[in-house]
């Protein structure tokens, strides 16, 4: 009977098997195609019924490893779709260890190691982003849950303004809380607002142009019209299509003037503040009430990881606090993160975050972020020099928004069709990978550079492969 207890002696062989396979996978990451065109068929190998009687760990892992070609090489240097980082060696090592140690990083006494490293890692992140020490924070599964954590904190604050304790009273007696934002508002932010029960119908995109830039005068008018009732001003640091920033400093002025809560979604854009040269983009974030970012994007720790900061930790405690006789809520010095974020039992993501910051430090991250932004500018220049390509937005950060615009093609629908097909050809080709979006109503590409492995040679493929495929 293959009870795991009886097959305990397989553990060492299983780890060896996986180490060998992982090393081989990682060694070819720089060169191999980003995506195996047969991946969709390969994964069909996983089928059949639940085994009545298993045949142990080595056999199971061997079956899994046989289908490894189906794994997307999104951890490699030429995956430019979405905004996806890889795992630095330090982060990957610590992440492996995290699974082996299998800590429950919710309650201090369950894992002093994980909780202490979370405290230290959060403080180091605040330092890296030049944000006030002493803000409350929590690691999450990603920016979506970090946005949710920030909204939950803001929701509690808004309740207080109306004389309610939202966690106790619920939302039924609460007037709508308007959320003012730009066209850069992320799909996951909308999801966070929906999960928090604030209603996506209360999100107002105050847009001044086709790119979605904020209409500041309209924000001022909208806040004035509320006459001091609580509102959330939602800024995006790093829009996904063009890497652009909302005018956060001016939004912070208006939020302060009208007593609104300023939330900043800096899923990847917050990292601009780790570079003196790029920091002006994110000026004003230090005046926000809440700020979030991803770990699995530009920090280059493995999935999944994000973090939320709230200027006053009291709001995180209010939104997520609690305890039970057997679950101590923690103290200031020995916090239990189960009561500062949405999850109770939680992975010790802190090991990977701490390890990568410890390994590469402020200088390492500044170099990485500045290199990626320089690569984006380089690609943007190549686009501008290519007669059949058109740059649609300046590369202010690490995203290059462009499209094909062959001579003689003027009809907008025809241009969209050409670009859609070209986008599909890029994915099918597999040397690089990026996706299409709609920018100012046009089908466009938006490769994002955020992997620690990416070099000039990798980035140069964006334009050369695009041109080659277009010529066909
Ligand atoms: C990626 C991203 C998110 C969502 O992040 P997840 O980690 O996928 O949850 C939110 N906001 C912005 C601006 C993003 O780029």
CSV table of C-alpha atoms and ligand atoms in Angstrom, one decimal:
chain,number,residue,atom,x,y,z
A,1,UNK,CA,0.0,0.0,0.0
A,2,UNK,CA,1.7,3.3,-1.1
A,3,UNK,CA,1.0,5.2,2.1
A,4,UNK,CA,3.5,8.1,2.1
A,5,UNK,CA,4.8,7.0,5.5
A,6,UNK,CA,5.7,3.7,4.0
A,7,UNK,CA,7.5,5.4,1.1
A,8,UNK,CA,9.4,7.8,3.2
A,9,UNK,CA,12.7,6.5,1.9
A,10,UNK,CA,11.9,8.0,-1.5
A,11,UNK,CA,12.4,11.5,-0.3
A,12,UNK,CA,16.1,11.8,-1.0
A,13,UNK,CA,15.8,10.3,-4.5
A,14,UNK,CA,12.8,12.6,-5.3
A,15,UNK,CA,14.8,15.7,-4.3
A,16,UNK,CA,17.8,14.6,-6.4
A,17,UNK,CA,15.5,13.9,-9.4
A,18,UNK,CA,14.0,17.4,-9.2
A,19,UNK,CA,17.3,19.1,-8.6
A,20,UNK,CA,18.8,17.6,-11.7
A,21,UNK,CA,15.8,18.4,-13.8
A,22,UNK,CA,15.5,21.9,-12.5
A,23,UNK,CA,19.2,22.6,-13.1
A,24,UNK,CA,18.8,21.4,-16.7
A,25,UNK,CA,15.7,23.5,-17.2
A,26,UNK,CA,17.4,26.6,-15.8
A,27,UNK,CA,20.6,26.0,-17.8
A,28,UNK,CA,18.8,26.2,-21.1
A,29,UNK,CA,16.6,29.1,-20.1
A,30,UNK,CA,18.7,31.7,-21.8
A,31,UNK,CA,18.7,30.0,-25.2
A,32,UNK,CA,15.6,27.7,-25.6
A,33,UNK,CA,12.4,28.9,-27.2
A,34,UNK,CA,10.1,30.8,-24.8
A,35,UNK,CA,7.2,28.5,-25.5
A,36,UNK,CA,7.0,25.1,-27.1
A,37,UNK,CA,4.4,25.2,-29.9
A,38,UNK,CA,3.3,21.7,-28.9
A,39,UNK,CA,2.6,22.7,-25.3
A,40,UNK,CA,-1.2,22.6,-25.7
A,41,UNK,CA,-0.9,19.0,-26.9
A,42,UNK,CA,1.7,17.9,-24.5
A,43,UNK,CA,-0.4,18.8,-21.5
A,44,UNK,CA,-3.1,16.5,-22.8
A,45,UNK,CA,-0.9,13.7,-21.5
A,46,UNK,CA,-2.3,14.5,-18.1
A,47,UNK,CA,-5.5,12.7,-18.2
A,48,UNK,CA,-7.2,9.6,-16.7
A,49,UNK,CA,-8.8,8.9,-13.4
A,50,UNK,CA,-7.6,9.2,-9.8
A,51,UNK,CA,-5.3,6.3,-9.2
A,52,UNK,CA,-6.8,3.8,-6.9
A,53,UNK,CA,-3.3,2.8,-5.8
A,54,UNK,CA,-0.4,5.2,-6.4
A,55,UNK,CA,3.1,4.1,-7.4
A,56,UNK,CA,5.0,6.5,-5.3
A,57,UNK,CA,6.9,9.8,-5.5
A,58,UNK,CA,9.7,8.9,-7.9
A,59,UNK,CA,7.3,7.5,-10.5
A,60,UNK,CA,4.9,10.5,-10.1
A,61,UNK,CA,7.7,13.0,-10.4
A,62,UNK,CA,9.2,11.2,-13.4
A,63,UNK,CA,5.9,11.4,-15.2
A,64,UNK,CA,5.7,15.1,-14.5
A,65,UNK,CA,9.3,15.7,-15.6
A,66,UNK,CA,8.7,13.9,-18.9
A,67,UNK,CA,6.2,16.7,-19.8
A,68,UNK,CA,8.5,19.5,-18.7
A,69,UNK,CA,8.8,20.9,-22.3
A,70,UNK,CA,5.2,22.1,-21.8
A,71,UNK,CA,6.4,24.6,-19.2
A,72,UNK,CA,6.5,28.2,-20.5
A,73,UNK,CA,10.0,29.7,-20.1
A,74,UNK,CA,8.5,32.8,-18.6
A,75,UNK,CA,11.3,32.8,-16.0
A,76,UNK,CA,13.7,33.4,-18.9
A,77,UNK,CA,15.1,36.6,-20.5
A,78,UNK,CA,12.9,36.8,-23.6
A,79,UNK,CA,9.4,36.5,-22.1
A,80,UNK,CA,8.1,40.1,-22.5
A,81,UNK,CA,4.4,39.5,-22.2
A,82,UNK,CA,2.5,41.0,-19.2
A,83,UNK,CA,5.1,42.1,-16.6
A,84,UNK,CA,6.8,39.0,-15.5
A,85,UNK,CA,10.0,38.7,-13.6
A,86,UNK,CA,12.1,35.6,-13.0
A,87,UNK,CA,13.6,34.3,-9.8
A,88,UNK,CA,17.1,35.6,-8.9
A,89,UNK,CA,19.4,32.8,-7.7
A,90,UNK,CA,19.1,34.1,-4.1
A,91,UNK,CA,15.3,34.2,-4.3
A,92,UNK,CA,15.0,30.8,-6.0
A,93,UNK,CA,17.3,29.2,-3.4
A,94,UNK,CA,15.3,30.7,-0.5
A,95,UNK,CA,12.0,29.7,-2.2
A,96,UNK,CA,13.0,26.1,-2.5
A,97,UNK,CA,14.0,26.1,1.1
A,98,UNK,CA,10.6,27.7,2.0
A,99,UNK,CA,8.9,24.6,0.6
A,100,UNK,CA,11.3,22.3,2.4
A,101,UNK,CA,10.8,24.1,5.7
A,102,UNK,CA,7.1,24.4,5.2
A,103,UNK,CA,6.5,27.1,7.7
A,104,UNK,CA,3.1,28.5,8.5
A,105,UNK,CA,3.9,32.2,8.5
A,106,UNK,CA,0.7,33.4,9.9
A,107,UNK,CA,1.3,33.2,13.7
A,108,UNK,CA,4.6,34.3,15.3
A,109,UNK,CA,4.9,31.2,17.4
A,110,UNK,CA,4.3,29.0,14.4
A,111,UNK,CA,7.3,30.5,12.7
A,112,UNK,CA,9.4,33.2,14.4
A,113,UNK,CA,11.9,32.7,11.5
A,114,UNK,CA,9.3,33.6,8.8
A,115,UNK,CA,7.7,36.4,10.8
A,116,UNK,CA,11.0,38.0,11.7
A,117,UNK,CA,12.2,37.9,8.1
A,118,UNK,CA,8.8,39.4,7.0
A,119,UNK,CA,9.3,42.3,9.4
A,120,UNK,CA,12.9,42.9,8.2
A,121,UNK,CA,12.0,42.4,4.5
A,122,UNK,CA,9.1,44.9,4.7
A,123,UNK,CA,11.4,47.4,6.4
A,124,UNK,CA,14.0,46.9,3.8
A,125,UNK,CA,11.4,47.4,1.0
A,126,UNK,CA,10.3,50.7,2.6
A,127,UNK,CA,13.9,51.7,2.6
A,128,UNK,CA,14.5,50.6,-1.0
A,129,UNK,CA,11.5,52.7,-2.2
A,130,UNK,CA,12.4,55.7,0.0
A,131,UNK,CA,9.1,55.5,1.9
A,132,UNK,CA,8.6,56.4,5.6
A,133,UNK,CA,9.9,53.8,8.0
A,134,UNK,CA,7.2,52.7,10.4
A,135,UNK,CA,4.4,52.3,7.8
A,136,UNK,CA,2.5,49.1,8.3
A,137,UNK,CA,2.9,46.3,5.8
A,138,UNK,CA,2.2,42.8,4.8
A,139,UNK,CA,3.3,40.3,2.2
A,140,UNK,CA,0.6,38.9,-0.1
A,141,UNK,CA,0.2,36.6,-3.0
A,142,UNK,CA,0.5,39.4,-5.5
A,143,UNK,CA,-0.7,42.9,-6.4
A,144,UNK,CA,-4.3,41.9,-6.6
A,145,UNK,CA,-4.4,40.8,-3.0
A,146,UNK,CA,-2.2,43.7,-2.0
A,147,UNK,CA,-4.7,46.1,-3.7
A,148,UNK,CA,-7.4,44.3,-1.8
A,149,UNK,CA,-5.6,44.8,1.4
A,150,UNK,CA,-5.2,48.5,0.7
A,151,UNK,CA,-8.8,48.8,-0.2
A,152,UNK,CA,-9.9,47.0,3.0
A,153,UNK,CA,-7.8,49.5,5.0
A,154,UNK,CA,-9.3,52.4,3.1
A,155,UNK,CA,-12.8,50.9,3.6
A,156,UNK,CA,-12.3,50.9,7.3
A,157,UNK,CA,-11.1,54.5,7.3
A,158,UNK,CA,-14.2,55.5,5.2
A,159,UNK,CA,-16.4,53.7,7.6
A,160,UNK,CA,-14.9,55.6,10.5
A,161,UNK,CA,-15.7,58.9,8.7
A,162,UNK,CA,-19.3,57.8,8.6
A,163,UNK,CA,-19.3,56.7,12.2
A,164,UNK,CA,-19.3,53.0,11.3
A,165,UNK,CA,-17.1,50.0,12.1
A,166,UNK,CA,-17.3,48.3,8.8
A,167,UNK,CA,-15.9,44.9,9.9
A,168,UNK,CA,-18.6,44.8,12.6
A,169,UNK,CA,-21.5,46.7,11.0
A,170,UNK,CA,-21.0,45.6,7.4
A,171,UNK,CA,-21.5,47.9,4.4
A,172,UNK,CA,-25.3,48.0,4.3
A,173,UNK,CA,-25.4,51.3,6.2
A,174,UNK,CA,-22.5,52.9,4.4
A,175,UNK,CA,-23.0,55.6,1.7
A,176,UNK,CA,-21.1,54.8,-1.5
A,177,UNK,CA,-17.4,55.6,-1.4
A,178,UNK,CA,-16.4,57.1,-4.7
A,179,UNK,CA,-13.1,56.0,-6.2
A,180,UNK,CA,-11.5,58.5,-8.6
A,181,UNK,CA,-8.8,57.3,-10.9
A,182,UNK,CA,-7.4,57.5,-14.4
A,183,UNK,CA,-7.6,55.2,-17.4
A,184,UNK,CA,-4.5,53.5,-16.1
A,185,UNK,CA,-6.6,51.8,-13.4
A,186,UNK,CA,-5.7,48.1,-13.6
A,187,UNK,CA,-8.1,45.2,-14.1
A,188,UNK,CA,-7.0,43.7,-10.8
A,189,UNK,CA,-7.7,47.0,-9.0
A,190,UNK,CA,-11.3,46.7,-10.2
A,191,UNK,CA,-11.4,43.2,-8.9
A,192,UNK,CA,-10.1,44.3,-5.5
A,193,UNK,CA,-12.8,47.0,-5.3
A,194,UNK,CA,-15.4,44.4,-6.2
A,195,UNK,CA,-14.1,41.9,-3.6
A,196,UNK,CA,-14.1,44.6,-0.9
A,197,UNK,CA,-17.8,45.3,-1.7
A,198,UNK,CA,-17.2,49.0,-2.6
A,199,UNK,CA,-18.8,48.4,-6.0
A,200,UNK,CA,-17.1,48.9,-9.4
A,201,UNK,CA,-19.9,51.2,-10.3
A,202,UNK,CA,-18.3,53.7,-7.9
A,203,UNK,CA,-15.1,53.8,-9.8
A,204,UNK,CA,-14.9,57.0,-11.8
A,205,UNK,CA,-12.2,57.1,-14.5
A,206,UNK,CA,-11.5,60.8,-15.0
A,207,UNK,CA,-9.8,60.7,-18.3
A,208,UNK,CA,-8.5,63.5,-20.4
A,209,UNK,CA,-7.3,61.8,-23.5
A,210,UNK,CA,-7.4,58.6,-25.5
A,211,UNK,CA,-4.3,57.2,-23.7
A,212,UNK,CA,-6.3,57.4,-20.4
A,213,UNK,CA,-4.3,60.2,-18.7
A,214,UNK,CA,-6.0,61.7,-15.6
A,215,UNK,CA,-8.0,64.9,-15.9
A,216,UNK,CA,-6.7,66.7,-12.8
A,217,UNK,CA,-9.1,69.6,-13.0
A,218,UNK,CA,-12.0,67.1,-13.0
A,219,UNK,CA,-10.5,65.3,-10.0
A,220,UNK,CA,-10.4,68.6,-8.2
A,221,UNK,CA,-14.0,69.4,-9.1
A,222,UNK,CA,-15.2,65.9,-8.2
A,223,UNK,CA,-13.5,66.0,-4.8
A,224,UNK,CA,-14.9,69.5,-4.1
A,225,UNK,CA,-18.4,68.4,-4.9
A,226,UNK,CA,-18.2,65.7,-2.2
A,227,UNK,CA,-17.9,68.4,0.5
A,228,UNK,CA,-15.6,66.4,2.6
A,229,UNK,CA,-17.3,63.0,2.4
A,230,UNK,CA,-14.7,60.2,2.2
A,231,UNK,CA,-13.4,59.2,-1.2
A,232,UNK,CA,-10.5,57.2,-2.5
A,233,UNK,CA,-8.1,58.7,-5.0
A,234,UNK,CA,-6.5,55.9,-6.8
A,235,UNK,CA,-3.2,56.5,-8.6
A,236,UNK,CA,-1.3,54.1,-10.8
A,237,UNK,CA,2.5,54.1,-10.8
A,238,UNK,CA,3.3,52.3,-14.1
A,239,UNK,CA,0.4,51.8,-16.4
A,240,UNK,CA,0.5,48.4,-18.1
A,241,UNK,CA,0.3,49.6,-21.7
A,242,UNK,CA,2.9,52.3,-21.6
A,243,UNK,CA,4.6,52.3,-18.1
A,244,UNK,CA,3.4,55.8,-17.6
A,245,UNK,CA,2.6,57.3,-14.1
A,246,UNK,CA,-0.4,59.3,-13.0
A,247,UNK,CA,0.6,62.8,-11.7
A,248,UNK,CA,0.9,61.4,-8.2
A,249,UNK,CA,2.4,64.5,-6.5
A,250,UNK,CA,-0.6,66.6,-7.7
A,251,UNK,CA,-3.0,63.8,-6.7
A,252,UNK,CA,-1.5,63.8,-3.3
A,253,UNK,CA,-2.0,67.6,-3.0
A,254,UNK,CA,-5.7,67.2,-3.9
A,255,UNK,CA,-6.2,64.2,-1.6
A,256,UNK,CA,-4.7,66.1,1.3
A,257,UNK,CA,-6.7,69.2,0.5
A,258,UNK,CA,-10.0,67.3,0.4
A,259,UNK,CA,-9.2,64.7,3.0
A,260,UNK,CA,-9.3,61.8,0.7
A,261,UNK,CA,-7.4,58.5,1.0
A,262,UNK,CA,-4.6,58.2,-1.6
A,263,UNK,CA,-4.0,54.6,-2.8
A,264,UNK,CA,-1.1,54.0,-5.2
A,265,UNK,CA,-1.0,50.8,-7.3
A,266,UNK,CA,2.7,50.5,-8.1
A,267,UNK,CA,2.7,46.9,-9.0
A,268,UNK,CA,5.9,47.4,-11.0
A,269,UNK,CA,6.2,51.2,-11.2
A,270,UNK,CA,7.1,51.6,-7.5
A,271,UNK,CA,10.5,50.2,-8.4
A,272,UNK,CA,11.3,53.5,-10.2
A,273,UNK,CA,11.9,54.9,-6.7
A,274,UNK,CA,14.8,52.6,-6.2
A,275,UNK,CA,16.7,54.6,-8.8
A,276,UNK,CA,17.6,58.3,-8.2
A,277,UNK,CA,17.3,58.9,-12.0
A,278,UNK,CA,13.8,57.4,-12.2
A,279,UNK,CA,12.5,58.4,-8.8
A,280,UNK,CA,10.9,61.7,-10.0
A,281,UNK,CA,8.3,59.6,-11.8
A,282,UNK,CA,7.0,58.4,-8.4
A,283,UNK,CA,7.3,61.6,-6.6
A,284,UNK,CA,4.4,62.0,-4.1
A,285,UNK,CA,4.0,58.3,-3.3
A,286,UNK,CA,5.5,59.0,0.1
A,287,UNK,CA,2.4,61.0,0.8
A,288,UNK,CA,0.0,58.2,0.1
A,289,UNK,CA,-2.1,56.4,2.7
A,290,UNK,CA,-1.5,53.0,1.0
A,291,UNK,CA,1.0,51.8,-1.6
A,292,UNK,CA,1.2,48.3,-3.1
A,293,UNK,CA,3.6,46.5,-5.4
A,294,UNK,CA,4.4,43.0,-6.7
A,295,UNK,CA,7.3,40.8,-5.6
A,296,UNK,CA,7.0,38.4,-8.5
A,297,UNK,CA,7.4,41.2,-11.1
A,298,UNK,CA,10.4,43.5,-10.8
A,299,UNK,CA,11.8,42.1,-7.5
A,300,UNK,CA,12.3,38.8,-9.4
A,301,UNK,CA,11.2,36.5,-6.6
A,302,UNK,CA,9.3,33.3,-7.8
A,303,UNK,CA,5.5,33.3,-7.8
A,304,UNK,CA,3.6,34.2,-5.8
A,305,UNK,CA,4.5,37.4,-4.0
A,306,UNK,CA,3.3,41.0,-3.5
A,307,UNK,CA,3.2,43.5,-0.7
A,308,UNK,CA,1.0,46.2,0.7
A,309,UNK,CA,2.0,49.2,2.8
A,310,UNK,CA,-0.5,51.3,4.8
A,311,UNK,CA,0.8,54.6,6.4
A,312,UNK,CA,-0.9,53.7,9.6
A,313,UNK,CA,-0.8,50.0,10.5
A,314,UNK,CA,-3.9,50.5,12.6
A,315,UNK,CA,-6.0,50.2,9.5
A,316,UNK,CA,-4.5,46.8,8.6
A,317,UNK,CA,-5.2,45.6,12.1
A,318,UNK,CA,-8.8,46.9,11.9
A,319,UNK,CA,-9.5,45.3,8.5
A,320,UNK,CA,-7.9,41.9,9.2
A,321,UNK,CA,-7.5,41.7,13.0
A,322,UNK,CA,-8.9,39.2,15.3
A,323,UNK,CA,-7.8,36.3,17.4
A,324,UNK,CA,-9.1,33.1,19.0
A,325,UNK,CA,-8.1,31.5,22.3
A,326,UNK,CA,-5.7,29.2,20.5
A,327,UNK,CA,-4.6,31.8,18.0
A,328,UNK,CA,-2.6,34.6,19.6
A,329,UNK,CA,-2.9,37.9,17.7
A,330,UNK,CA,0.8,38.8,18.2
A,331,UNK,CA,2.4,41.9,19.5
A,332,UNK,CA,4.2,45.0,18.1
A,333,UNK,CA,7.6,43.3,18.3
A,334,UNK,CA,6.3,39.7,17.5
A,335,UNK,CA,3.6,40.3,14.9
A,336,UNK,CA,1.3,37.6,13.6
A,337,UNK,CA,0.8,38.4,10.0
A,338,UNK,CA,-2.4,36.4,9.8
A,339,UNK,CA,-4.0,39.4,11.4
A,340,UNK,CA,-2.5,42.0,9.1
A,341,UNK,CA,-3.6,40.6,5.8
A,342,UNK,CA,-6.3,38.5,4.2
A,343,UNK,CA,-4.9,35.0,4.7
A,344,UNK,CA,-4.6,33.2,8.0
A,345,UNK,CA,-2.3,30.3,7.1
A,346,UNK,CA,0.3,31.6,4.7
A,347,UNK,CA,3.5,30.7,2.9
A,348,UNK,CA,6.7,32.2,4.3
A,349,UNK,CA,7.3,34.4,1.2
A,350,UNK,CA,9.6,36.4,3.4
A,351,UNK,CA,12.5,34.1,3.0
A,352,UNK,CA,12.8,34.8,-0.8
A,353,UNK,CA,12.2,38.5,-0.4
A,354,UNK,CA,14.7,38.8,2.4
A,355,UNK,CA,17.3,36.7,0.6
A,356,UNK,CA,17.2,38.6,-2.7
A,357,UNK,CA,17.4,42.0,-0.9
A,358,UNK,CA,20.3,40.6,1.3
A,359,UNK,CA,22.1,39.2,-1.8
A,360,UNK,CA,21.9,42.2,-4.1
A,361,UNK,CA,21.1,45.2,-1.9
A,362,UNK,CA,20.1,48.7,-3.0
A,363,UNK,CA,22.8,48.9,-5.6
A,364,UNK,CA,21.8,45.6,-7.2
A,365,UNK,CA,18.2,46.6,-7.6
A,366,UNK,CA,19.1,50.0,-8.8
A,367,UNK,CA,21.3,48.5,-11.5
A,368,UNK,CA,18.6,46.0,-12.5
A,369,UNK,CA,15.8,48.6,-12.8
A,370,UNK,CA,18.0,51.1,-14.6
A,371,UNK,CA,19.3,48.4,-17.0
A,372,UNK,CA,15.8,47.4,-17.9
A,373,UNK,CA,14.7,51.0,-18.5
A,374,UNK,CA,17.7,51.7,-20.6
A,375,UNK,CA,16.9,48.6,-22.7
A,376,UNK,CA,13.3,49.8,-23.1
A,377,UNK,CA,14.6,53.2,-24.4
A,378,UNK,CA,17.0,51.3,-26.7
A,379,UNK,CA,14.1,49.2,-28.1
A,380,UNK,CA,12.0,52.4,-28.5
A,381,UNK,CA,14.8,54.0,-30.6
A,382,UNK,CA,15.0,50.9,-32.8
A,383,UNK,CA,11.3,51.1,-33.3
A,384,UNK,CA,11.6,54.8,-34.3
A,385,UNK,CA,14.4,54.0,-36.8
A,386,UNK,CA,12.4,51.1,-38.4
A,387,UNK,CA,10.3,52.6,-41.2
A,388,UNK,CA,7.5,50.0,-40.9
A,389,UNK,CA,7.1,50.3,-37.1
A,390,UNK,CA,5.5,53.1,-35.1
A,391,UNK,CA,6.2,54.0,-31.5
A,392,UNK,CA,2.9,54.8,-29.8
A,393,UNK,CA,4.2,56.2,-26.5
A,394,UNK,CA,7.6,57.2,-25.1
A,395,UNK,CA,9.3,54.5,-23.1
A,396,UNK,CA,9.3,56.3,-19.7
A,397,UNK,CA,9.9,53.1,-17.8
A,398,UNK,CA,10.3,49.4,-18.9
A,399,UNK,CA,7.4,49.1,-21.4
A,400,UNK,CA,7.7,49.8,-25.1
A,401,UNK,CA,4.3,50.5,-26.7
A,402,UNK,CA,4.4,50.2,-30.5
A,403,UNK,CA,2.8,48.7,-33.5
A,404,UNK,CA,3.6,47.8,-37.1
A,405,UNK,CA,2.6,50.5,-39.6
A,406,UNK,CA,3.6,49.3,-43.1
A,407,UNK,CA,3.8,52.0,-45.7
A,408,UNK,CA,0.6,52.4,-47.6
A,409,UNK,CA,-1.6,50.8,-45.0
A,410,UNK,CA,-3.9,53.6,-43.8
A,411,UNK,CA,-7.2,52.0,-42.9
A,412,UNK,CA,-7.4,51.6,-39.1
A,413,UNK,CA,-9.2,48.3,-39.2
A,414,UNK,CA,-6.6,47.0,-41.7
A,415,UNK,CA,-3.8,48.2,-39.4
A,416,UNK,CA,-5.4,46.4,-36.5
A,417,UNK,CA,-5.7,43.2,-38.5
A,418,UNK,CA,-2.0,43.3,-39.5
A,419,UNK,CA,-1.0,43.9,-35.9
A,420,UNK,CA,-3.2,41.2,-34.5
A,421,UNK,CA,-1.8,38.7,-37.0
A,422,UNK,CA,1.7,39.8,-36.3
A,423,UNK,CA,1.1,39.3,-32.6
A,424,UNK,CA,0.0,35.8,-33.2
A,425,UNK,CA,3.0,35.1,-35.4
A,426,UNK,CA,5.3,36.3,-32.6
A,427,UNK,CA,3.8,33.9,-30.1
A,428,UNK,CA,3.9,31.0,-32.6
A,429,UNK,CA,7.5,31.8,-33.5
A,430,UNK,CA,8.6,31.3,-29.9
A,431,UNK,CA,12.0,33.1,-29.9
A,432,UNK,CA,10.5,35.9,-27.9
A,433,UNK,CA,7.0,36.4,-26.5
A,434,UNK,CA,4.9,39.5,-26.1
A,435,UNK,CA,1.2,40.3,-26.4
A,436,UNK,CA,-1.1,42.7,-27.9
A,437,UNK,CA,-3.2,45.4,-26.2
A,438,UNK,CA,-5.5,48.2,-27.3
A,439,UNK,CA,-3.8,51.5,-26.9
A,440,UNK,CA,-5.7,54.7,-27.9
A,441,UNK,CA,-8.0,52.3,-29.6
A,442,UNK,CA,-5.3,50.7,-31.7
A,443,UNK,CA,-4.1,47.1,-31.6
A,444,UNK,CA,-0.6,47.5,-30.2
A,445,UNK,CA,2.3,45.6,-28.7
A,446,UNK,CA,3.6,46.3,-25.2
A,447,UNK,CA,6.7,44.3,-24.4
A,448,UNK,CA,7.8,44.8,-20.8
A,449,UNK,CA,11.3,44.2,-19.7
A,450,UNK,CA,11.6,43.0,-16.1
A,451,UNK,CA,13.6,39.8,-15.9
A,452,UNK,CA,17.0,39.9,-14.2
A,453,UNK,CA,18.5,37.7,-17.1
A,454,UNK,CA,17.5,40.0,-20.0
A,455,UNK,CA,20.5,41.4,-21.9
A,456,UNK,CA,20.8,43.8,-24.9
A,457,UNK,CA,20.9,40.8,-27.3
A,458,UNK,CA,17.6,39.6,-25.9
A,459,UNK,CA,15.9,43.0,-26.0
A,460,UNK,CA,17.2,43.6,-29.6
A,461,UNK,CA,15.2,40.5,-30.7
A,462,UNK,CA,12.0,42.5,-30.0
A,463,UNK,CA,12.4,44.7,-33.1
A,464,UNK,CA,14.4,42.3,-35.2
A,465,UNK,CA,12.0,39.4,-34.8
A,466,UNK,CA,9.0,41.7,-35.3
A,467,UNK,CA,10.4,43.1,-38.5
A,468,UNK,CA,11.4,39.6,-39.8
A,469,UNK,CA,7.9,38.2,-39.2
A,470,UNK,CA,6.2,41.3,-40.7
A,471,UNK,CA,8.3,41.0,-43.9
A,472,UNK,CA,6.9,37.5,-44.3
B,1,LIG,C1,0.3,43.1,-12.6
B,1,LIG,C2,-0.4,44.2,-12.0
B,1,LIG,C3,-1.4,44.0,-11.1
B,1,LIG,C4,-1.9,42.7,-10.6
B,1,LIG,O1,-0.9,41.9,-10.1
B,1,LIG,P1,-0.9,40.4,-9.8
B,1,LIG,O2,0.4,40.2,-9.2
B,1,LIG,O3,-1.2,39.7,-11.1
B,1,LIG,O4,-2.0,40.2,-8.8
B,1,LIG,C5,-2.0,45.2,-10.6
B,1,LIG,N1,-1.7,46.4,-11.0
B,1,LIG,C6,-0.8,46.6,-11.9
B,1,LIG,C7,-0.5,48.0,-12.3
B,1,LIG,C8,-0.1,45.6,-12.5
B,1,LIG,O5,0.8,45.8,-13.4
